[in-house]
Amino acid sequence: MDEDLAPPNHTDCQVVNVPYQLFFALGTVAFGENLLVVLAVARNKNLHSPMNMFICSLAAFNTIASLSKTWENLMLVFRDVGHLDSRDDRVRKVDDVMDTLICMSLIGSICSFLAIAVDRYVTIFHALRYHNIVTMRRATTVLAGIWAVCGGTGAFMVAFFQAVYIKILFLVFFGVSLLLIVFLYGHMFLLARSHGRKIVSLPGGAVPHRSLRGAVTLTILLGVFMVCCAPFFLHLILITVCLDNAYCECYRSLFQLHLVLLISHSVIDPAIYAFRSAELRRTFRRMLLCSDSKLCYKVKALFA
């Protein structure tokens, strides 16, 4: 897909090439960080809540995206040194699988943000009934649906990506999802304070404060996502509606920088989780220091 999205050769602007080493470094760091988030949520029972399940899903999509992009760049390195033939059917099939996983992860990230926004909305405006509305069973069902739909959509996009209507549908999906998320967060922040005053005297009155804090965290995540992904989506818009304009071609010559930003999003997210969640920080610390793992004790005993 990189070749499909790459800038045309007839541009007068010099194409900016990013060293493979940078992609490898970003992909490796993003993979390790997001995998750590997934393992932390899976391991710590205190993090077994619908919101953390959605965050875990977002981290899992980021893990797959970073691993797929790293593998794809590794294939490009082997191709450039003559060890892989890009015209070989097997190489093309592997590349299609990697592109499918990347598309699935990008769509899945958007869907995860939307699910998180809905979860925060229910938490703030239906705080007293939240646990009856958003159950673990329902959250699991939603996540299963997201993964199934995103997997099928990713494969469909890769198979028919040359068609203009596919790019348009993807951009419309992104725009509608983004507007819906912004609307939900805007409504939350406009009415959360007045809603909080009404239930502050009731049992569980501290919930709105924690919920609003959670909404702030996810708003930061959404802001980072928009900043990192906006150049890539603008690139998609330009290759769809602006093919011959010289200014558009110059912007498209920065395509690899857009990919760097896209991967950087996966690196930044786990840092935000850790900064905003004390429970995640404690879990990370225990995992990295092996403070409560029987397996780590056994490994240490072997070298004692």
Short mmCIF file of C-alpha atoms in Angstrom, two decimals, residues 69-200:
data_model
loop_
_atom_site.label_atom_id
_atom_site.label_comp_id
_atom_site.label_asym_id
_atom_site.label_seq_id
_atom_site.Cartn_x
_atom_site.Cartn_y
_atom_site.Cartn_z
CA LYS A 69 4.79 -1.59 9.89
CA THR A 70 8.14 -2.77 11.24
CA TRP A 71 7.84 -6.05 9.34
CA GLU A 72 6.82 -4.21 6.17
CA ASN A 73 9.87 -1.96 6.39
CA LEU A 74 12.05 -5.02 6.95
CA MET A 75 10.66 -6.45 3.71
CA LEU A 76 11.54 -3.20 1.91
CA VAL A 77 15.10 -3.45 3.19
CA PHE A 78 15.42 -7.01 1.89
CA ARG A 79 13.89 -5.91 -1.42
CA ASP A 80 16.37 -3.06 -1.82
CA VAL A 81 19.36 -5.35 -1.24
CA GLY A 82 18.01 -7.88 -3.73
CA HIS A 83 16.88 -10.63 -1.35
CA LEU A 84 13.19 -10.18 -2.14
CA ASP A 85 11.40 -9.76 -5.44
CA SER A 86 8.37 -7.49 -5.03
CA ARG A 87 6.80 -9.16 -8.09
CA ASP A 88 6.79 -12.58 -6.43
CA ASP A 89 3.28 -13.75 -5.56
CA ARG A 90 4.29 -14.89 -2.08
CA VAL A 91 5.89 -11.54 -1.30
CA ARG A 92 2.77 -9.74 -2.53
CA LYS A 93 0.53 -11.90 -0.36
CA VAL A 94 2.64 -11.21 2.73
CA ASP A 95 2.61 -7.49 1.93
CA ASP A 96 -1.18 -7.61 1.54
CA VAL A 97 -1.47 -9.26 4.95
CA MET A 98 0.69 -6.54 6.53
CA ASP A 99 -1.35 -3.81 4.81
CA THR A 100 -4.56 -5.46 6.00
CA LEU A 101 -3.32 -5.48 9.59
CA ILE A 102 -2.28 -1.82 9.36
CA CYS A 103 -5.65 -0.79 7.92
CA MET A 104 -7.45 -2.88 10.51
CA SER A 105 -5.45 -1.25 13.29
CA LEU A 106 -6.11 2.27 12.03
CA ILE A 107 -9.85 1.67 11.76
CA GLY A 108 -9.79 -0.18 15.09
CA SER A 109 -8.11 2.77 16.80
CA ILE A 110 -10.90 5.06 15.62
CA CYS A 111 -13.57 2.59 16.75
CA SER A 112 -11.85 2.18 20.12
CA PHE A 113 -11.81 5.95 20.62
CA LEU A 114 -15.51 6.04 19.78
CA ALA A 115 -16.26 3.23 22.25
CA ILE A 116 -14.24 5.01 24.93
CA ALA A 117 -16.10 8.26 24.26
CA VAL A 118 -19.46 6.51 24.66
CA ASP A 119 -18.23 4.83 27.86
CA ARG A 120 -17.15 8.17 29.34
CA TYR A 121 -20.43 9.75 28.29
CA VAL A 122 -22.46 7.09 30.10
CA THR A 123 -20.14 7.34 33.13
CA ILE A 124 -20.77 11.06 33.53
CA PHE A 125 -24.43 11.40 32.61
CA HIS A 126 -25.71 8.09 33.96
CA ALA A 127 -23.26 7.63 36.82
CA LEU A 128 -25.69 5.93 39.19
CA ARG A 129 -26.74 3.37 36.56
CA TYR A 130 -23.36 3.01 34.84
CA HIS A 131 -22.62 -0.50 36.11
CA ASN A 132 -26.05 -1.68 34.96
CA ILE A 133 -25.69 -0.11 31.51
CA VAL A 134 -22.02 -0.84 30.76
CA THR A 135 -21.32 -4.38 31.91
CA MET A 136 -18.25 -6.45 31.19
CA ARG A 137 -20.35 -8.78 29.03
CA ARG A 138 -21.60 -5.90 26.90
CA ALA A 139 -18.12 -4.40 26.67
CA THR A 140 -16.73 -7.76 25.55
CA THR A 141 -19.48 -8.07 22.93
CA VAL A 142 -18.75 -4.57 21.61
CA LEU A 143 -15.02 -5.33 21.42
CA ALA A 144 -15.65 -8.60 19.61
CA GLY A 145 -17.80 -6.74 17.11
CA ILE A 146 -15.16 -4.03 16.64
CA TRP A 147 -12.40 -6.56 15.98
CA ALA A 148 -14.54 -8.60 13.58
CA VAL A 149 -15.75 -5.57 11.61
CA CYS A 150 -12.30 -3.95 11.51
CA GLY A 151 -10.68 -7.18 10.32
CA GLY A 152 -13.15 -7.56 7.48
CA THR A 153 -13.00 -3.87 6.59
CA GLY A 154 -9.19 -3.88 6.54
CA ALA A 155 -9.13 -6.81 4.12
CA PHE A 156 -11.78 -5.19 1.93
CA MET A 157 -9.88 -1.89 1.80
CA VAL A 158 -6.62 -3.53 0.78
CA ALA A 159 -8.33 -5.61 -1.90
CA PHE A 160 -10.09 -2.62 -3.50
CA PHE A 161 -7.91 0.31 -2.42
CA GLN A 162 -7.33 1.48 -6.00
CA ALA A 163 -11.03 2.32 -6.29
CA VAL A 164 -11.70 5.97 -5.49
CA TYR A 165 -14.93 5.20 -3.66
CA ILE A 166 -13.02 3.10 -1.10
CA LYS A 167 -10.84 6.09 -0.17
CA ILE A 168 -13.94 8.29 -0.01
CA LEU A 169 -15.80 5.83 2.23
CA PHE A 170 -12.79 5.61 4.55
CA LEU A 171 -12.49 9.39 4.77
CA VAL A 172 -16.24 9.76 5.39
CA PHE A 173 -16.04 7.13 8.13
CA PHE A 174 -13.12 8.94 9.76
CA GLY A 175 -14.86 12.33 9.52
CA VAL A 176 -18.19 11.13 10.90
CA SER A 177 -16.50 9.21 13.74
CA LEU A 178 -14.38 12.21 14.63
CA LEU A 179 -17.37 14.57 14.65
CA LEU A 180 -19.33 12.16 16.85
CA ILE A 181 -16.43 11.82 19.31
CA VAL A 182 -15.95 15.61 19.46
CA PHE A 183 -19.69 16.08 20.02
CA LEU A 184 -19.73 13.56 22.88
CA TYR A 185 -16.71 15.11 24.60
CA GLY A 186 -18.01 18.62 24.05
CA HIS A 187 -21.33 17.69 25.61
CA MET A 188 -19.54 16.04 28.51
CA PHE A 189 -17.42 19.04 29.37
CA LEU A 190 -20.27 21.51 28.96
CA LEU A 191 -22.65 19.68 31.28
CA ALA A 192 -20.42 17.58 33.56
CA ARG A 193 -20.04 20.27 36.21
CA SER A 194 -23.74 21.03 36.53
CA HIS A 195 -24.55 17.31 36.53
CA GLY A 196 -21.93 16.71 39.20
CA ARG A 197 -23.50 19.29 41.51
CA LYS A 198 -26.81 17.44 41.37
CA ILE A 199 -25.42 14.09 42.54
CA VAL A 200 -22.52 15.21 44.72
#
